[in-house]
Amino acid sequence: MSGEPLLRVENLTRYYGARLGCADVSFELWPGEVLAIVGESGSGKTTLLNTLSAALEPSAGKTLYRMRSGEWRNIYELSEAERRFLTRTDWGFVHQNPADGLRMTVSAGANVGERLMAVGDRNYGRIRATALDWLDRVEIAADRIDDQPRAFSGGMRQRLQIARNLVTGPRLVFMDEPTGGLDVSVQARLLDLLRQLVGELGLAAIVVTHDLAVARLLSHRMMVMKGGYVIEAGLTDRVLDDPREPYTQLLVSSILQV
Amino acid sequence: MNAVASYNFAYLDEQTKRMIRRAILKAVAIPGYQVPFSSREMPMPYGWGTGGVQVTASIIGRNDVLKVIDQGADDTTNAVSIRAFFAKVAQVQTTTRTTEASIIQTRHRIPERKLEAGQILVYQVPIPEPLRFLEPRETETRKMHALEEYGLMHVKLYEDIARHGRIATTYAYPVKVEGRYVMDPSPTPKFDNPKMHRSEALQLFGAGREHRIYAVPPHTEVVSLDFEDHPFTIQHFEAPCALCGAEGVYLDEVILDDKGGHMYVCSDTDHCEERREAGHVGRQEAAE
């Protein structure tokens, strides 16, 4: 991990009217680091993720991002054009439901190629070759390139969504319950794949999950949220093996042991 | 013919025409940009060219000569009715000759003869938004136009090639106007796209149901979108027109009998007639 962080979050707060979404969140994220945000349903995880990824405006606080140029920018002060460019080149967003992140009516190849075309690639042969390469990396057979995601299984869709996000070589990927809704064996494969890709590409990632096993496998650090606040943060192994907050202890002890 | 007493010149009232002219001026100032306007009910159903008719009604003057074509033909219902409409409500002279016309209202074709400076081509547009079928949200497509995010248009062309081995879009083929806005040239065959490029005539597009007007001023760059390794091409026809022998023109298939007999003839009827008058003869004509 290099000397300077990629993302610096300062006192990020988001209210929905008078209702609290998340409050006073501060942390730093380094290149190549995976941060998990865990907590029960309604604890503000997804609000935090959406605010971090600039899908929501914060009520207070800021998120500073180190651009490729090395310049630090508050992402909420970027112009809309800059922000949209950033989100489709330097960032990725993996939705829980692949249908939210994919274009279901165009082929897998076009799904992967869309970001390339969005940044100006106009060579069909090259786009297709890149798409094939990425399908291979996420273990989708090359002969499925012209099939629509509708014809894919849930696990394949999720892998396609990942390929689509990673094709422009982003530095930061947001994931909202990437393994939610998948059966256990597919989950395991997807986690393997994610772990491998994150390691290979040196991605930084912020993963929201309610599944502590996912956090344990994927992340280096984790934050535990409750009622909109981060109540405990630290190295994943430390938090899971030696939880300090009573709530975290409860959470960890509530995992079913088989 | 007597004027219809209860109607203003060219059917629309002056305030409406002024509003439409303002939209047209804005459209001309920003080539390819879709200007919203307050489209009026016209005495014809949507899909019959209510947008084009409103544009024509707003720009037509007493000395104009109007030509109306429908898929290139001067003699189809749509063309005949609109011509009759303006002859009645504006008492203007109408014609079928491309050269004589000062305003040509068209549904889905551009005349074969090169248009000249001073002529105005008015297109009837059903769906002005080129991104409509890729992104159904109008708020989003407007944003995409504003931010020049046109990658999605290429996704469509990519899909064409992936599915058919070539760009299979043959009409309403998207173009980029003056290097900025991506525009739907209305459902004209892509054969006509090159004619829009640096045309000497003013091209106005009216979409009545969708409340949009856009324009391509004379000498404006109009480039059809494509891939480096799959460049834009127009349709080619194997045989010349069966009636006038014209080559390099857009042809329509005409079914002759129920035994599979058919022939290809010019879609532009005026062009075909003119050539036949000049003594050109096609295969079919010669056989008779």
Coordinates of C-alpha atoms in Angstrom, one line a residue, chain B:
Chain B
M1 CA -59.9 29.0 -54.7
N2 CA -61.6 31.1 -52.1
A3 CA -60.0 31.5 -48.7
V4 CA -61.5 29.6 -45.8
A5 CA -63.0 32.5 -43.9
S6 CA -62.6 31.2 -40.4
Y7 CA -58.9 30.3 -40.6
N8 CA -55.8 32.5 -40.5
F9 CA -53.3 32.3 -43.3
A10 CA -51.7 28.8 -43.2
Y11 CA -54.2 27.6 -40.6
L12 CA -52.2 28.4 -37.4
D13 CA -52.8 31.7 -35.7
E14 CA -50.0 34.3 -35.7
Q15 CA -49.1 33.9 -32.1
T16 CA -48.6 30.2 -32.6
K17 CA -46.5 30.7 -35.7
R18 CA -44.4 33.2 -33.8
M19 CA -43.8 30.6 -31.0
I20 CA -42.8 28.0 -33.5
R21 CA -40.5 30.4 -35.4
R22 CA -38.8 31.1 -32.1
A23 CA -38.2 27.4 -31.6
I24 CA -37.0 27.1 -35.2
L25 CA -34.5 30.0 -34.8
K26 CA -33.2 28.3 -31.6
A27 CA -32.9 25.0 -33.4
V28 CA -31.0 26.6 -36.3
A29 CA -28.7 28.3 -33.8
I30 CA -27.9 25.0 -32.1
P31 CA -27.7 22.4 -34.9
G32 CA -29.1 19.0 -33.9
Y33 CA -30.4 20.2 -30.5
Q34 CA -34.1 19.3 -29.9
V35 CA -36.0 22.4 -29.0
P36 CA -39.2 21.8 -27.1
F37 CA -42.2 23.7 -28.5
S38 CA -45.9 23.9 -27.7
S39 CA -47.2 21.6 -30.3
R40 CA -50.8 22.2 -31.4
E41 CA -53.6 19.9 -32.3
M42 CA -53.8 19.8 -36.1
P43 CA -56.7 18.6 -38.2
M44 CA -55.0 15.3 -38.9
P45 CA -54.0 12.4 -36.7
Y46 CA -50.6 12.1 -35.1
G47 CA -48.3 10.1 -37.3
W48 CA -49.5 12.0 -40.4
G49 CA -47.0 14.7 -40.1
T50 CA -48.4 17.1 -37.5
G51 CA -44.9 18.3 -36.6
G52 CA -43.9 18.9 -40.2
V53 CA -47.2 20.6 -41.0
Q54 CA -46.8 23.0 -38.1
V55 CA -43.2 23.9 -39.2
T56 CA -44.3 24.4 -42.8
A57 CA -47.3 26.5 -41.7
S58 CA -45.0 28.7 -39.7
I59 CA -42.5 29.4 -42.4
I60 CA -44.6 29.4 -45.5
G61 CA -45.3 32.7 -47.3
R62 CA -47.6 33.6 -50.1
N63 CA -44.9 33.3 -52.7
D64 CA -43.7 29.9 -51.6
V65 CA -44.0 26.9 -53.8
L66 CA -44.7 23.7 -51.8
K67 CA -43.9 20.1 -52.6
V68 CA -44.9 17.3 -50.3
I69 CA -43.5 13.8 -50.6
D70 CA -44.2 10.6 -48.7
Q71 CA -41.5 8.0 -48.9
G72 CA -40.3 9.8 -52.0
A73 CA -43.7 9.8 -53.8
D74 CA -45.7 12.8 -54.6
D75 CA -48.9 10.9 -55.2
T76 CA -49.6 9.0 -52.0
T77 CA -52.5 9.9 -49.6
N78 CA -50.3 11.7 -47.1
A79 CA -48.6 13.8 -49.6
V80 CA -51.7 14.6 -51.6
S81 CA -53.7 15.6 -48.4
I82 CA -51.0 17.8 -47.0
R83 CA -50.5 19.5 -50.4
A84 CA -54.2 20.1 -50.7
F85 CA -54.3 21.3 -47.1
F86 CA -51.9 24.1 -47.8
A87 CA -53.4 24.9 -51.1
K88 CA -56.6 25.5 -49.2
V89 CA -55.5 27.3 -46.1
A90 CA -52.6 29.3 -47.5
Q91 CA -53.5 29.4 -51.2
V92 CA -49.9 28.7 -52.1
Q93 CA -48.8 27.2 -55.3
T94 CA -47.9 23.5 -55.1
T95 CA -45.7 21.4 -57.3
T96 CA -44.3 17.9 -57.6
R97 CA -41.0 19.2 -59.2
T98 CA -38.1 19.3 -56.8
T99 CA -36.5 22.1 -58.7
E100 CA -39.5 24.4 -58.5
A101 CA -40.2 24.0 -54.8
S102 CA -39.1 26.5 -52.2
I103 CA -40.4 24.3 -49.4
I104 CA -40.4 20.5 -49.5
Q105 CA -42.2 18.7 -46.7
T106 CA -41.0 15.1 -46.6
R107 CA -41.9 11.9 -44.8
H108 CA -38.9 9.6 -44.7
R109 CA -37.0 10.6 -47.9
I110 CA -34.7 13.2 -49.2
P111 CA -35.1 14.0 -53.0
E112 CA -32.5 12.5 -55.3
R113 CA -31.8 15.8 -56.9
K114 CA -29.3 17.9 -55.0
L115 CA -31.2 20.6 -53.1
E116 CA -30.1 24.2 -53.6
A117 CA -29.5 27.2 -51.4
G118 CA -32.8 28.8 -50.6
Q119 CA -34.8 25.6 -50.5
I120 CA -36.1 24.3 -47.2
L121 CA -36.6 20.7 -46.4
V122 CA -39.2 20.0 -43.6
Y123 CA -39.1 16.5 -42.1
Q124 CA -42.0 14.8 -40.4
V125 CA -40.5 13.1 -37.3
P126 CA -42.2 10.4 -35.3
I127 CA -39.5 10.0 -32.6
P128 CA -36.9 12.7 -32.3
E129 CA -34.9 11.1 -29.5
P130 CA -32.1 8.9 -31.0
L131 CA -31.5 7.4 -27.5
R132 CA -35.1 6.6 -26.8
F133 CA -34.9 2.8 -27.2
L134 CA -31.7 2.6 -25.4
E135 CA -32.6 4.8 -22.4
P136 CA -36.3 5.3 -21.9
R137 CA -36.0 8.1 -19.3
E138 CA -36.3 11.5 -21.0
T139 CA -34.6 13.2 -18.0
E140 CA -31.7 10.9 -18.5
T141 CA -31.4 11.3 -22.3
R142 CA -31.5 15.1 -21.9
K143 CA -28.6 14.9 -19.5
M144 CA -26.8 12.6 -21.8
H145 CA -27.2 15.1 -24.6
A146 CA -26.1 18.0 -22.4
L147 CA -23.0 16.1 -21.2
E148 CA -22.3 14.7 -24.7
E149 CA -22.4 11.1 -23.3
Y150 CA -23.0 9.2 -26.5
G151 CA -21.3 5.9 -25.8
L152 CA -24.7 4.2 -25.6
M153 CA -25.4 5.0 -29.3
H154 CA -22.4 2.9 -30.1
V155 CA -23.7 0.1 -27.9
K156 CA -26.6 -0.2 -30.3
L157 CA -24.3 -0.3 -33.3
Y158 CA -22.1 -2.9 -31.5
E159 CA -25.2 -5.0 -30.9
D160 CA -26.0 -4.8 -34.6
I161 CA -22.5 -6.1 -35.6
A162 CA -22.5 -8.8 -32.9
R163 CA -25.9 -10.1 -34.1
H164 CA -25.8 -9.5 -37.8
G165 CA -22.1 -9.2 -38.7
R166 CA -22.6 -5.7 -39.9
I167 CA -24.4 -2.5 -38.8
A168 CA -27.9 -3.6 -39.6
T169 CA -29.6 -0.2 -38.9
T170 CA -30.9 0.9 -42.2
Y171 CA -33.2 3.8 -41.4
A172 CA -33.2 6.4 -38.7
Y173 CA -29.5 5.9 -38.7
P174 CA -28.0 8.2 -36.0
V175 CA -25.8 11.1 -37.0
K176 CA -23.6 13.5 -35.2
V177 CA -24.3 17.1 -36.2
E178 CA -21.4 19.6 -36.3
G179 CA -19.4 17.4 -34.0
R180 CA -21.7 18.0 -31.0
Y181 CA -25.3 16.6 -30.9
V182 CA -26.3 13.1 -31.9
M183 CA -29.5 13.4 -33.9
D184 CA -32.1 11.1 -35.3
P185 CA -32.5 12.0 -39.0
S186 CA -36.1 10.8 -38.8
P187 CA -36.8 7.4 -40.4
T188 CA -35.2 8.2 -43.7
P189 CA -33.2 5.3 -45.2
K190 CA -29.5 5.6 -44.3
F191 CA -29.0 6.0 -48.1
D192 CA -30.0 9.6 -47.6
N193 CA -27.7 10.4 -44.7
P194 CA -24.8 11.6 -46.9
K195 CA -27.2 14.0 -48.6
M196 CA -27.6 15.8 -45.3
H197 CA -23.9 16.5 -45.0
R198 CA -23.1 20.1 -45.9
S199 CA -26.4 20.4 -47.7
E200 CA -27.1 23.8 -49.2
A201 CA -30.7 23.7 -48.2
L202 CA -32.0 24.4 -44.7
Q203 CA -33.3 21.2 -43.0
L204 CA -36.0 21.5 -40.4
F205 CA -37.4 18.7 -38.3
G206 CA -40.8 18.8 -36.7
A207 CA -42.1 16.2 -34.2
G208 CA -45.7 17.1 -33.4
R209 CA -46.6 14.4 -30.9
E210 CA -43.3 14.7 -29.1
H211 CA -43.3 18.5 -29.1
R212 CA -39.8 18.9 -30.5
I213 CA -38.2 20.9 -33.3
Y214 CA -34.6 20.6 -34.5
A215 CA -32.7 21.7 -37.4
V216 CA -29.6 21.3 -39.6
P217 CA -28.6 24.7 -41.1
P218 CA -27.0 24.8 -44.6
H219 CA -23.4 23.7 -44.9
T220 CA -23.5 21.9 -41.6
E221 CA -21.4 18.8 -41.0
V222 CA -23.6 15.7 -40.6
V223 CA -21.6 12.5 -39.9
S224 CA -23.1 9.1 -39.6
L225 CA -21.8 7.2 -36.5
D226 CA -19.8 4.1 -37.1
F227 CA -16.8 2.0 -35.9
E228 CA -13.3 2.4 -37.3
D229 CA -13.3 -1.3 -38.5
H230 CA -17.0 -1.2 -39.5
P231 CA -17.4 2.1 -41.4
F232 CA -20.7 3.6 -42.4
T233 CA -22.0 2.4 -45.8
I234 CA -25.2 3.1 -47.7
Q235 CA -27.4 0.6 -49.4
H236 CA -26.5 -0.5 -52.9
F237 CA -29.0 -1.9 -55.5
E238 CA -28.0 -4.5 -58.0
A239 CA -30.2 -3.4 -60.8
P240 CA -31.1 0.1 -61.9
C241 CA -34.7 1.5 -61.8
A242 CA -36.9 -0.6 -64.0
L243 CA -38.7 2.4 -65.4
C244 CA -36.0 5.0 -65.9
G245 CA -32.8 3.1 -65.7
A246 CA -31.4 5.3 -63.0
E247 CA -28.5 4.0 -60.9
G248 CA -27.3 5.2 -57.6
V249 CA -30.8 6.1 -56.4
Y250 CA -33.0 4.6 -53.7
L251 CA -35.3 2.0 -55.1
D252 CA -38.7 0.6 -53.9
E253 CA -39.8 -2.9 -54.6
V254 CA -43.1 -3.1 -56.4
I255 CA -44.9 -6.4 -56.5
L256 CA -46.3 -7.1 -60.0
D257 CA -48.3 -10.3 -59.6
D258 CA -48.9 -13.2 -57.2
K259 CA -46.3 -15.3 -58.9
G260 CA -43.3 -13.6 -57.3
G261 CA -42.9 -11.0 -60.1
H262 CA -41.5 -7.7 -58.9
M263 CA -39.5 -4.8 -60.0
Y264 CA -37.5 -2.1 -58.4
V265 CA -38.3 1.5 -59.2
C266 CA -37.2 4.9 -58.1
S267 CA -38.6 5.8 -54.7
D268 CA -38.4 9.5 -55.8
T269 CA -41.3 9.6 -58.3
D270 CA -40.4 13.1 -59.5
H271 CA -36.9 12.1 -60.3
C272 CA -38.1 9.1 -62.2
E273 CA -40.6 11.0 -64.2
E274 CA -38.1 13.7 -65.1
R275 CA -35.7 11.1 -66.3
R276 CA -38.4 9.3 -68.4
E277 CA -39.4 12.6 -70.0
A278 CA -35.8 13.1 -70.9
G279 CA -35.9 9.8 -72.7
H280 CA -34.3 7.4 -70.3
V281 CA -35.8 4.0 -70.4
G282 CA -35.5 1.1 -67.9
R283 CA -35.7 -2.6 -68.5
Q284 CA -39.4 -2.9 -67.7
E285 CA -40.4 0.0 -69.9
A286 CA -38.3 -1.3 -72.7
A287 CA -40.0 -4.7 -72.5
E288 CA -43.4 -3.3 -73.0

